XYZ file of C-alpha atoms in Angstrom:
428
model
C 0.000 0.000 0.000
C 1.569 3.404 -1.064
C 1.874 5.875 1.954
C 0.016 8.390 2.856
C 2.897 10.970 2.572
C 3.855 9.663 -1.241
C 0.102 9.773 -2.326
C -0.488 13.500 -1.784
C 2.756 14.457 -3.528
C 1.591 12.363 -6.061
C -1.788 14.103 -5.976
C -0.081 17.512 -6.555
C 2.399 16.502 -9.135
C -0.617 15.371 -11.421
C -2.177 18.974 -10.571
C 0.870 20.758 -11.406
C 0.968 19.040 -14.579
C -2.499 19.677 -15.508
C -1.987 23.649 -14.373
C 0.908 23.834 -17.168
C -1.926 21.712 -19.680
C -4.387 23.427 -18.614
C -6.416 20.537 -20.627
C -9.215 21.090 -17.600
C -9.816 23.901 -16.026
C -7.797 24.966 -13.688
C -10.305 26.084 -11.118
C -11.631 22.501 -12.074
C -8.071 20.608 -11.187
C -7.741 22.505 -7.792
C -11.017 21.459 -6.834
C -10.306 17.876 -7.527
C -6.994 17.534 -6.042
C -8.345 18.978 -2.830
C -11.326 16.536 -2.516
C -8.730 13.815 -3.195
C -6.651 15.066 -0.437
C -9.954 14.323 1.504
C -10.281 10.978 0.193
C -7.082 9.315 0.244
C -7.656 10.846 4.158
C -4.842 13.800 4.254
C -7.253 16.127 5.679
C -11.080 16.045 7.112
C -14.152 16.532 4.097
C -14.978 19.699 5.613
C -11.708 21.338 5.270
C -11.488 20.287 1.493
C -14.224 23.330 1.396
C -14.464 25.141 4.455
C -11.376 27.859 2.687
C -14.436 28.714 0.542
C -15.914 30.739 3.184
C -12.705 31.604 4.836
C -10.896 35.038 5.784
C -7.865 34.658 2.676
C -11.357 34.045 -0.238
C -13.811 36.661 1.176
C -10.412 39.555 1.617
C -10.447 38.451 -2.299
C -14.551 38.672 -3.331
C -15.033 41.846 -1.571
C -11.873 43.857 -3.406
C -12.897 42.744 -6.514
C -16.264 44.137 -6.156
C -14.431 47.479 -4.932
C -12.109 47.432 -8.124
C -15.387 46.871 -10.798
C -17.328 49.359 -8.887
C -14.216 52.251 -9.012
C -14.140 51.372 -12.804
C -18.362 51.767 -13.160
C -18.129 55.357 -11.419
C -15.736 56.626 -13.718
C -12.570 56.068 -12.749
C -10.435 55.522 -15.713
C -11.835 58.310 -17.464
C -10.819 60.584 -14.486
C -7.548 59.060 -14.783
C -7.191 59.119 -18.458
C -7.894 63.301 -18.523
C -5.156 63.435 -15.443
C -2.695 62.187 -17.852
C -3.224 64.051 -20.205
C -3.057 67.148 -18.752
C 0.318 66.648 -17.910
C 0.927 65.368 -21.266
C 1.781 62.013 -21.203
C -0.229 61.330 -24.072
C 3.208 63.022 -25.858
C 5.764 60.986 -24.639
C 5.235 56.998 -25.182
C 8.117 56.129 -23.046
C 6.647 58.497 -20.209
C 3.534 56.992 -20.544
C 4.417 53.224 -20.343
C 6.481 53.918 -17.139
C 4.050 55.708 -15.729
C 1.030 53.202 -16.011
C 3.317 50.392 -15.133
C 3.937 52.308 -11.597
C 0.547 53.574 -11.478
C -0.672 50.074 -11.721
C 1.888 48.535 -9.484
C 0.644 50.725 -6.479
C -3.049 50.137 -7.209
C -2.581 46.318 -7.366
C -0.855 46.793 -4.013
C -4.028 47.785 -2.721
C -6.610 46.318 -5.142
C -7.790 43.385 -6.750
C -4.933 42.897 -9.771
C -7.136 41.881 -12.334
C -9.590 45.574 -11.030
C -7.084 47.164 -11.709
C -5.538 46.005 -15.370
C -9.375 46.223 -16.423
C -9.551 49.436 -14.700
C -6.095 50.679 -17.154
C -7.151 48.699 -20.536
C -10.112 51.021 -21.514
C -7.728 53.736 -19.919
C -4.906 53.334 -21.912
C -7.391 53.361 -25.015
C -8.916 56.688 -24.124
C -5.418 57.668 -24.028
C -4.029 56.013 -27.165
C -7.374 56.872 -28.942
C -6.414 60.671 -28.418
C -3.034 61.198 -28.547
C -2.805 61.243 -32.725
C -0.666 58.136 -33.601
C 1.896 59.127 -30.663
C 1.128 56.588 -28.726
C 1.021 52.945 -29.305
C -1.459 50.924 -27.096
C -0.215 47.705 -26.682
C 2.980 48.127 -24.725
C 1.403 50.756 -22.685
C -1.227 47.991 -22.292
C 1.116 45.329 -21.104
C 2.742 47.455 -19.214
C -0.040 47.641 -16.956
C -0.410 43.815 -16.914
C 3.535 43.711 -16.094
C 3.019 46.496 -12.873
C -0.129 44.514 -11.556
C 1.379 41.400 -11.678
C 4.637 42.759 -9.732
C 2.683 45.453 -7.842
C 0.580 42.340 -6.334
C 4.169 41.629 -4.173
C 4.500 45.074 -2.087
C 1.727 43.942 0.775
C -0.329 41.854 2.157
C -3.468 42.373 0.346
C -1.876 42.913 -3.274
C -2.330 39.094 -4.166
C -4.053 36.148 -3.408
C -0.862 34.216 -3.144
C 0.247 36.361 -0.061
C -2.882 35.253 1.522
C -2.344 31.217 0.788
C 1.116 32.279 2.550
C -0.687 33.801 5.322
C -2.919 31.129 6.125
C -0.280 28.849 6.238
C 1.901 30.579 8.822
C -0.709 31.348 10.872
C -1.539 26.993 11.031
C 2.057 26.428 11.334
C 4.327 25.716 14.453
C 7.213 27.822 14.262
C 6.261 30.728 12.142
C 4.709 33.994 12.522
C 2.319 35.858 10.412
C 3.173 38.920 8.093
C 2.346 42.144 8.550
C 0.672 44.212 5.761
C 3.941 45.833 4.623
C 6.167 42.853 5.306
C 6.342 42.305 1.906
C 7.334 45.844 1.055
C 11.058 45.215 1.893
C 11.749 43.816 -1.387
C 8.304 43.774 -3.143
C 9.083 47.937 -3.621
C 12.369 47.620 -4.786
C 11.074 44.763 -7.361
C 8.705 47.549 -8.505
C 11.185 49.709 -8.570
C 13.160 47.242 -11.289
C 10.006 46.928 -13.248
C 9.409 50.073 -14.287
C 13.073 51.279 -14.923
C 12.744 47.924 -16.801
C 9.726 48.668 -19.159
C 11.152 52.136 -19.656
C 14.297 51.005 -20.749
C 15.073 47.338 -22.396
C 11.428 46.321 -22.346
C 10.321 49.333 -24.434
C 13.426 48.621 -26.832
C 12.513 44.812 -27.121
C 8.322 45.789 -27.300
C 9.374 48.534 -30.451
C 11.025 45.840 -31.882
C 8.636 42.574 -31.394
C 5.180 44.322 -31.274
C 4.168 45.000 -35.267
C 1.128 43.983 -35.903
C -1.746 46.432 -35.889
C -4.091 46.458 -32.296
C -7.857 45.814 -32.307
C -10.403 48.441 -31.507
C -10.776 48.134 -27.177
C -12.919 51.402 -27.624
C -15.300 49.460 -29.283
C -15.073 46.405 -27.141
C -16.175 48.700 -24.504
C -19.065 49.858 -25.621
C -22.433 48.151 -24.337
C -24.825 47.950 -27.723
C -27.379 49.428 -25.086
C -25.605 52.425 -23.693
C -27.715 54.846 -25.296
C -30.267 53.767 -22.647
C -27.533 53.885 -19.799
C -27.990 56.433 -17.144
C -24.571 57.647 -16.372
C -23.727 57.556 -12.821
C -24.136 60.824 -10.793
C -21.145 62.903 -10.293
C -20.748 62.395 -6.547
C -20.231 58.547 -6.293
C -16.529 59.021 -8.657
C -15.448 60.879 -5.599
C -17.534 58.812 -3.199
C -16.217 55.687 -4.201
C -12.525 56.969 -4.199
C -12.422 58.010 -0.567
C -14.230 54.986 -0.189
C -11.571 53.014 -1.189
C -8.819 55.162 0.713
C -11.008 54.345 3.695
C -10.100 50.628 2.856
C -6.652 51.248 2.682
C -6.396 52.841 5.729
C -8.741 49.958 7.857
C -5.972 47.771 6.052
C -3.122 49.531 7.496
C -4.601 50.558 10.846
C -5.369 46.787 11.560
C -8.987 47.900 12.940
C -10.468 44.676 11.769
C -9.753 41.276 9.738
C -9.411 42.183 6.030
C -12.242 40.190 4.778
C -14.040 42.843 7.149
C -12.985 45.686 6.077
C -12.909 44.648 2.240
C -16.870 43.167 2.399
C -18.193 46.176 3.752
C -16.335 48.355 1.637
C -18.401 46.406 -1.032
C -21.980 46.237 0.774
C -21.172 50.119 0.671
C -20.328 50.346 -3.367
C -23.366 48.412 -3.958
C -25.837 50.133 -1.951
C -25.106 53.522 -2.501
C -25.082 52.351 -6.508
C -21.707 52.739 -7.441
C -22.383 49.409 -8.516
C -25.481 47.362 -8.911
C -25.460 44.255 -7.100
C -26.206 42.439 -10.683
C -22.878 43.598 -12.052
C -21.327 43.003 -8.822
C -21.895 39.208 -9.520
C -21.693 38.936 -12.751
C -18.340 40.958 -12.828
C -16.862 38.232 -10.287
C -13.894 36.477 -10.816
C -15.057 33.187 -9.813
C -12.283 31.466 -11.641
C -9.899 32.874 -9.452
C -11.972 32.399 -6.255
C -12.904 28.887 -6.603
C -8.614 28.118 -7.532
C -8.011 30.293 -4.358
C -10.261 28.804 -2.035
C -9.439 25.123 -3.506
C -5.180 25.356 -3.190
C -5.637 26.176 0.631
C -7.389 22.897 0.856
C -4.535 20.895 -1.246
C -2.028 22.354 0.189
C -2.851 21.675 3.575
C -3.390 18.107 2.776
C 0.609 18.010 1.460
C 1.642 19.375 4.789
C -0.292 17.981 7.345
C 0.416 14.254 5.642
C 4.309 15.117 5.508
C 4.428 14.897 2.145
C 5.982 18.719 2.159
C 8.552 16.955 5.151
C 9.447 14.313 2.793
C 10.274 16.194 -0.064
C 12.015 18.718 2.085
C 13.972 15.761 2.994
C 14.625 14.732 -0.726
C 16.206 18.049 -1.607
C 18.203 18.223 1.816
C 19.833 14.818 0.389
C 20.453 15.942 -3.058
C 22.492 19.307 -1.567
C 23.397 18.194 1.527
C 22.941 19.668 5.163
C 26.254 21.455 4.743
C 25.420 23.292 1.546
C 24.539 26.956 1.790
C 21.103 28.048 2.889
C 21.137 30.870 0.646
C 21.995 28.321 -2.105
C 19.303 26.174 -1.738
C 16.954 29.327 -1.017
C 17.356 30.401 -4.247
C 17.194 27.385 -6.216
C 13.882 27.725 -4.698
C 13.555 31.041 -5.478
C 14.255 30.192 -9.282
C 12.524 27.494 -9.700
C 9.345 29.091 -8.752
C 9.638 32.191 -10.318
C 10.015 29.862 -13.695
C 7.187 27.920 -12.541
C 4.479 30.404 -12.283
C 4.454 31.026 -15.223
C 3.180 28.587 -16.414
C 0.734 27.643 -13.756
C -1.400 29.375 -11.221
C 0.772 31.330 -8.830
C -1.673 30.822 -6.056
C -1.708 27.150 -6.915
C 2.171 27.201 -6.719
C 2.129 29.217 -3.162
C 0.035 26.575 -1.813
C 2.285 23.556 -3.064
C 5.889 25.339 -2.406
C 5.238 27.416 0.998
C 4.575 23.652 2.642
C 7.291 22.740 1.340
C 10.575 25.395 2.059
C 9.271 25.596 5.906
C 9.817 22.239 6.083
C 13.505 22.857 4.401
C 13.965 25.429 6.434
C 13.800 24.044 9.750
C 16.072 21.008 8.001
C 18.328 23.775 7.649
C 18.108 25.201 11.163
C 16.678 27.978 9.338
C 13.954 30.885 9.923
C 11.113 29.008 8.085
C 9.023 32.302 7.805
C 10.980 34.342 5.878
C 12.005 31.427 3.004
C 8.394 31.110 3.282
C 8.113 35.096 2.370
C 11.007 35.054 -0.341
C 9.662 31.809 -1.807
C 6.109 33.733 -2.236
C 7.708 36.625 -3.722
C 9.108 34.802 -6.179
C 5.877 32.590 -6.956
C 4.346 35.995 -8.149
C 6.491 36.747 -10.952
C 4.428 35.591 -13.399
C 5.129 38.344 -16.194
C 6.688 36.305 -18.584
C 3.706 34.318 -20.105
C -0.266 35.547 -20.606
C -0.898 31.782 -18.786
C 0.481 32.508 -15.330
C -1.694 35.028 -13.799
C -5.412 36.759 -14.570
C -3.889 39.914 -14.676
C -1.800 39.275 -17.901
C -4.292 37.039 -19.525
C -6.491 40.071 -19.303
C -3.911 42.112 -22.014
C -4.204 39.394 -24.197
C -7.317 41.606 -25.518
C -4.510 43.970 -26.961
C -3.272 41.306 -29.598
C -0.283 39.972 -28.461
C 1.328 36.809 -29.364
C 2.054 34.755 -26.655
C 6.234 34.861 -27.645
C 5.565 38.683 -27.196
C 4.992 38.030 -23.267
C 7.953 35.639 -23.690
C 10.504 38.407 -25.640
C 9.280 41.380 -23.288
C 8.583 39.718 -19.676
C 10.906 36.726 -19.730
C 14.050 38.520 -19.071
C 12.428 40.676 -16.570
C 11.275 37.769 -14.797
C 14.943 36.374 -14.347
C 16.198 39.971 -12.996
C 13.436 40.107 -10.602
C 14.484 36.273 -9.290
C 17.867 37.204 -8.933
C 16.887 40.124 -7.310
C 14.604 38.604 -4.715
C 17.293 36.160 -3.777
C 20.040 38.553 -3.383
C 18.087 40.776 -1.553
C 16.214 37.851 0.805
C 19.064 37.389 3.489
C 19.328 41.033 4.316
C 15.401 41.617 3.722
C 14.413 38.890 6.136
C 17.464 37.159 7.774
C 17.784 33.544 8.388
């Protein structure tokens, strides 16, 4: 009879490979591998779906409303006529460097995917009236880039974070983060990523991006609007300090996130900054059900050992006089590859589990490999597969060896980065 231990890491090797397939669904795949980590007996039925209503899924639901509701009241055409009166419509480089920032710090806050659909239609306003100066699609990708990378700088920025957070606050041995824990090298990688996309990523996007971009003005447009009441002119500024209100019950710690976040979107729906209609339909269930379904899976891999076992594995290959730095960022490399090509939430929940475990093999701090190894699971910026938020830019007509040309190299700087930066960010 195989042991218990060998059948859950055999249960998330078959979902890894089926993330990178992606021949089912992956929302469909995370479900299944955590009700077989309830069948084969790794964990109890009702935790293979209790994360569904937990703190990490409902943080999640209620930003998401927040971010569709701050794009329904106006917001990106506010933002759009800000830029331009500085006149970044002018400068292309400008512009791309700015909306890569600009959506970095939003996705700190926000949902990611908010706020790259909050930039597409923005960028198009913008593109649509600057005269041929500027060129949407790397402006466009751009934002996909900063959301994706912005996601790292706190707490809240990604759902990946929270599958980190969960698990240190389950785990012997660790402490939780704080909401700017993350910050320590999640700003500087932000920092890279725009000098980045102003720099070689522009160079390599002038050269690889030829072909001519579809109309998103016209995607946009609702074949009823002509019936469409625009919203009144106070909620744009209502929903704004709204959301500034959210930040700051985020930072002050007044109450648990999911909190804070669900009644910042009972308030966006019932003053009507967003109908509660579009506030379902606009969901991201995908991302909610793959969220709610890798706590479950990878809970089963730890609490079976499986995560001890492999931990051992890898201990035996380098040895337990090798470098802990060493072995940190093979880590560290490995997953910032990997999540690229799979769900980087799916990938927090299988390698988190698993570099505690190597840690404390090590004698080391298993919280902050834990951080550095999350950090690096959300550097997904080198495919359109590895995270909503650059899926989403697909609209703009790339080719998928455009995401490979422009983001692949960045996501390599950013790894080495992260693990040059890890021992003096969080020592261990």
């Amino acid at each position: 009879m195989v042991a218990l231990p060998i059948l859950t890491i055999i249960i998330v090797a078959v979902a890894m490979v089926s993330f990178v397939l992606e021949k089912i669904p992956i929302a469909v795949t995370a479900v299944i591998a955590a009700l077989l980590m309830a069948i084969v007996g790794a964990i109890d039925l009702e935790e293979a779906y209790s994360p569904f209503g937990s703190t990490v899924t409902l943080f999640c639901a209620g930003m998401m409303v927040v971010g569709n509701a701050l794009f329904k009241t106006g917001f990106a055409d506010f933002v759009a006529s800000k830029f331009e009166a500085i006149g970044l419509y002018r400068n292309e480089r400008a512009l791309i460097a700015v909306v890569t920032a600009a959506s970095a710090i939003l996705s700190a806050f926000l949902s990611n995917s908010a706020v790259v659909a909050i930039f597409i239609p923005l960028v198009a306003i913008i593109a649509n009236r600057s005269q041929g100066r500027i060129r949407m699609p790397l402006a466009i990708m751009g934002a996909g880039i900063g959301a994706a990378i912005g996601g790292i700088a706190t707490l809240t920025g990604s759902t990946a974070q929270l599958v980190t957070q969960g698990i240190l606050e389950t785990t012997d041995g660790t402490e939780p983060m704080g909401i700017f824990t993350l910050s320590r090298i999640g700003g500087p990688l932000i920092v890279i990523t725009v000098l980045y996309m102003a720099t070689i990523g522009y160079r390599v996007g002038n050269k690889v991006l030829t072909f001519t971009p579809p109309d998103l003005l016209a995607d946009q447009k609702d074949p009823n609007s002509a019936s469409e009441v625009k919203p009144a002119r106070w909620k744009l500024p209502f929903s704004m300090l709204l959301m500034v209100a959210i930040i700051i019950g985020f930072v002050s710690g007044l109450w648990n996130i999911a909190v804070i976040a669900l009644i910042g979107a009972i308030l966006m729906i019932v003053t009507g900054c967003i109908s509660f209609k579009d506030a379902i339909r606009q969901m991201d269930w995908n991302t909610l059900i793959i969220l709610s379904a890798a706590q479950a899976f990878g809970q089963g891999l730890t609490d079976s050992g499986g995560g001890q076992l492999i931990a051992d594995a890898i201990v035996g290959v380098f040895g337990e006089a090798s470098s802990p730095w060493l072995v940190l960022s093979v880590f560290i490399i490995v997953a910032a590859i990997l999540t690229n090509f799979a769900s980087n939430t799916a990938l927090t929940a299988m390698f988190v589990p698993i570099v505690i475990s190597v840690a404390l093999s090590f004698g080391a701090d298993p919280t902050s490999w834990a951080i550095a190894v999350t950090l690096a699971c959300n550097l997904a910026c080198g495919t359109p597969i590895g995270t909503a938020c650059m899926t989403q830019t697909l609209v703009a007509g790339f080719r998928y060896m455009d995401y490979i040309k422009i983001g692949g190299p960045l996501v390599l700087i950013l790894a080495a980065a992260t693990a040059l930066l890890a021992p003096v960010a969080y020592p261990f």
